[in-house]
Each structure stands twice: as C-alpha cells, then as structure tokens.
Amino acid sequence: QVRLVESGGGLVQAGGSLRLSCAATGSILRLSALGWYRQAPGKQRELVATMDNGGSTNYADSVKGRFTISRDNAKDTVYLQMNSLKPEDTADYYCHCDYISRIGFRRLEVWGQGTLVTVSS
C-alpha cells in the first residue's frame, strides 16, 4: 500500500543543480531512516546520502559538499538537493525509506521507482 513517488530528475549541464523529491503515500505514521541511492549503467546500486530518525546525515565521499538530503515530516517527503553536478553523477536515483506503519505500528521499508539524472559535459 505504501509507495514512494520520485520526481525532479532530468538533463542538466555540468555545474548545474537539481532537486529530487520523494513523496511517501499510504498508511504511514512517520518516516524514519531515509536514504538516496543511485545506479549507473553497468554498475551496482550505491548509497549516496542517508538521514537517520534524529536528523543526522551521512554522504558518500563522491558527493559530500555538493549534495544535501533533507525531509519535510508534514508532507512525508524527502529531498536530495544536488549542486555542482558532474557527468559522473549520471545515474538512476532511488529513494529508500524506513517508516512506521499506522497499521500495527510496524517498522517497514519501501523503495521508490527511480528517477533518471543525466549530466552532460
């Protein structure tokens, strides 16, 4: 029932910026741990950024200082602000959320469908 709907991907020139959004819908009491992952052609999915329940963040070395993960609890939405984009950032980006369900107060997890980010040189 719970799903993540991603938006904000597209084509951007190197040095530009994009903001990805990931909106959670369904029987959600609250979002918990959050993360963004990406997968480039021919490569495995890798972690980009995470935020824990208390708001602490961690970033992959390759994006540190350029990307920012944030959340809006009122909208059950997580964002990834991407600045100073590089061609090597080109990938499908996936949102992942741990959440507390309204049904049984269970801690569950869900993946977004992915959104493509293409950075031209």
mmCIF file of C-alpha atoms in Angstrom:
data_model
loop_
_atom_site.group_PDB
_atom_site.id
_atom_site.type_symbol
_atom_site.label_atom_id
_atom_site.label_comp_id
_atom_site.label_asym_id
_atom_site.label_seq_id
_atom_site.Cartn_x
_atom_site.Cartn_y
_atom_site.Cartn_z
ATOM 1 C CA GLN A 1 0.000 0.000 0.000
ATOM 2 C CA VAL A 2 2.803 2.411 0.846
ATOM 3 C CA ARG A 3 4.744 3.735 -2.107
ATOM 4 C CA LEU A 4 7.362 6.363 -2.867
ATOM 5 C CA VAL A 5 6.855 8.664 -5.837
ATOM 6 C CA GLU A 6 10.024 10.315 -7.104
ATOM 7 C CA SER A 7 10.346 13.418 -9.244
ATOM 8 C CA GLY A 8 12.892 16.041 -10.243
ATOM 9 C CA GLY A 9 15.227 14.079 -12.467
ATOM 10 C CA GLY A 10 16.217 15.244 -15.902
ATOM 11 C CA LEU A 11 19.007 16.532 -18.091
ATOM 12 C CA VAL A 12 21.340 19.184 -16.739
ATOM 13 C CA GLN A 13 24.667 20.645 -17.797
ATOM 14 C CA ALA A 14 27.759 20.025 -15.703
ATOM 15 C CA GLY A 15 27.923 22.521 -12.868
ATOM 16 C CA GLY A 16 24.165 22.840 -12.667
ATOM 17 C CA SER A 17 21.721 21.838 -9.952
ATOM 18 C CA LEU A 18 18.688 19.622 -9.496
ATOM 19 C CA ARG A 19 16.438 18.819 -6.566
ATOM 20 C CA LEU A 20 14.918 15.373 -6.321
ATOM 21 C CA SER A 21 11.738 14.799 -4.350
ATOM 22 C CA CYS A 22 10.404 11.568 -2.914
ATOM 23 C CA ALA A 23 6.865 11.664 -1.568
ATOM 24 C CA ALA A 24 5.558 8.812 0.545
ATOM 25 C CA THR A 25 1.891 7.880 0.398
ATOM 26 C CA GLY A 26 -0.107 5.289 2.271
ATOM 27 C CA SER A 27 -0.564 4.156 5.836
ATOM 28 C CA ILE A 28 2.423 5.989 7.257
ATOM 29 C CA LEU A 29 2.621 7.177 10.813
ATOM 30 C CA ARG A 30 6.024 8.732 10.281
ATOM 31 C CA LEU A 31 9.106 8.386 8.141
ATOM 32 C CA SER A 32 12.174 7.082 9.931
ATOM 33 C CA ALA A 33 15.564 6.458 8.341
ATOM 34 C CA LEU A 34 15.859 7.887 4.834
ATOM 35 C CA GLY A 35 18.302 7.341 2.009
ATOM 36 C CA TRP A 36 19.114 8.102 -1.587
ATOM 37 C CA TYR A 37 20.884 5.563 -3.767
ATOM 38 C CA ARG A 38 21.996 5.616 -7.383
ATOM 39 C CA GLN A 39 22.839 3.115 -10.084
ATOM 40 C CA ALA A 40 24.840 3.951 -13.182
ATOM 41 C CA PRO A 41 24.880 1.742 -16.298
ATOM 42 C CA GLY A 42 26.930 -1.390 -15.697
ATOM 43 C CA LYS A 43 27.367 -0.669 -12.000
ATOM 44 C CA GLN A 44 25.782 -1.800 -8.756
ATOM 45 C CA ARG A 45 23.482 0.425 -6.758
ATOM 46 C CA GLU A 46 25.408 2.589 -4.318
ATOM 47 C CA LEU A 47 24.480 4.704 -1.331
ATOM 48 C CA VAL A 48 24.510 8.461 -1.894
ATOM 49 C CA ALA A 49 23.104 10.015 1.272
ATOM 50 C CA THR A 50 21.273 8.985 4.436
ATOM 51 C CA MET A 51 19.400 10.649 7.258
ATOM 52 C CA ASP A 52 18.529 8.897 10.489
ATOM 53 C CA ASN A 53 15.498 9.412 12.698
ATOM 54 C CA GLY A 54 17.214 12.183 14.623
ATOM 55 C CA GLY A 55 18.189 14.112 11.513
ATOM 56 C CA SER A 56 21.857 13.143 11.380
ATOM 57 C CA THR A 57 23.174 12.839 7.830
ATOM 58 C CA ASN A 58 25.920 10.937 6.060
ATOM 59 C CA TYR A 59 27.156 11.238 2.489
ATOM 60 C CA ALA A 60 29.247 9.278 0.071
ATOM 61 C CA ASP A 61 32.664 10.839 -0.374
ATOM 62 C CA SER A 62 31.924 11.452 -4.044
ATOM 63 C CA VAL A 63 29.002 13.791 -3.271
ATOM 64 C CA LYS A 64 29.992 15.311 0.063
ATOM 65 C CA GLY A 65 29.820 19.089 -0.047
ATOM 66 C CA ARG A 66 27.661 19.062 -3.172
ATOM 67 C CA PHE A 67 24.516 17.115 -2.203
ATOM 68 C CA THR A 68 22.145 17.703 0.705
ATOM 69 C CA ILE A 69 19.464 15.346 1.980
ATOM 70 C CA SER A 70 16.515 16.811 3.864
ATOM 71 C CA ARG A 71 12.986 15.947 4.910
ATOM 72 C CA ASP A 72 9.601 17.552 5.421
ATOM 73 C CA ASN A 73 7.751 15.494 8.001
ATOM 74 C CA ALA A 74 4.468 17.323 7.413
ATOM 75 C CA LYS A 75 4.498 16.223 3.766
ATOM 76 C CA ASP A 76 6.133 12.810 4.298
ATOM 77 C CA THR A 77 8.679 13.864 1.708
ATOM 78 C CA VAL A 78 12.443 13.526 1.431
ATOM 79 C CA TYR A 79 14.597 15.673 -0.854
ATOM 80 C CA LEU A 80 18.020 15.492 -2.409
ATOM 81 C CA GLN A 81 19.470 18.839 -3.411
ATOM 82 C CA MET A 82 22.259 18.293 -5.930
ATOM 83 C CA ASN A 83 24.645 21.133 -6.739
ATOM 84 C CA SER A 84 27.781 21.336 -8.858
ATOM 85 C CA LEU A 85 26.703 18.280 -10.791
ATOM 86 C CA LYS A 86 29.310 16.272 -12.664
ATOM 87 C CA PRO A 87 28.958 13.837 -15.573
ATOM 88 C CA GLU A 88 29.872 11.001 -13.213
ATOM 89 C CA ASP A 89 26.699 11.770 -11.242
ATOM 90 C CA THR A 90 24.664 10.432 -14.158
ATOM 91 C CA ALA A 91 22.558 7.545 -12.861
ATOM 92 C CA ASP A 92 19.126 6.370 -11.874
ATOM 93 C CA TYR A 93 18.432 7.722 -8.400
ATOM 94 C CA TYR A 94 16.301 5.775 -5.937
ATOM 95 C CA CYS A 95 14.729 6.883 -2.698
ATOM 96 C CA HIS A 96 14.562 4.447 0.206
ATOM 97 C CA CYS A 97 12.621 4.936 3.409
ATOM 98 C CA ASP A 98 12.169 3.107 6.654
ATOM 99 C CA TYR A 99 8.814 4.060 8.082
ATOM 100 C CA ILE A 100 6.382 3.338 10.889
ATOM 101 C CA SER A 101 3.075 1.992 9.635
ATOM 102 C CA ARG A 102 -0.227 3.185 11.057
ATOM 103 C CA ILE A 103 -1.301 -0.442 10.920
ATOM 104 C CA GLY A 104 0.197 -2.271 13.866
ATOM 105 C CA PHE A 105 2.891 0.385 14.390
ATOM 106 C CA ARG A 106 5.343 -1.749 12.429
ATOM 107 C CA ARG A 107 8.695 -0.586 11.097
ATOM 108 C CA LEU A 108 8.779 -1.303 7.364
ATOM 109 C CA GLU A 109 10.765 -0.234 4.314
ATOM 110 C CA VAL A 110 9.996 0.788 0.743
ATOM 111 C CA TRP A 111 11.871 1.797 -2.431
ATOM 112 C CA GLY A 112 10.984 4.465 -4.964
ATOM 113 C CA GLN A 113 10.671 3.699 -8.668
ATOM 114 C CA GLY A 114 13.785 5.625 -9.641
ATOM 115 C CA THR A 115 14.332 8.877 -11.495
ATOM 116 C CA LEU A 116 16.994 9.430 -14.145
ATOM 117 C CA VAL A 117 19.580 12.170 -13.750
ATOM 118 C CA THR A 118 21.750 12.880 -16.787
ATOM 119 C CA VAL A 119 24.611 15.359 -16.523
ATOM 120 C CA SER A 120 26.175 16.486 -19.782
ATOM 121 C CA SER A 121 29.754 17.687 -20.075
#
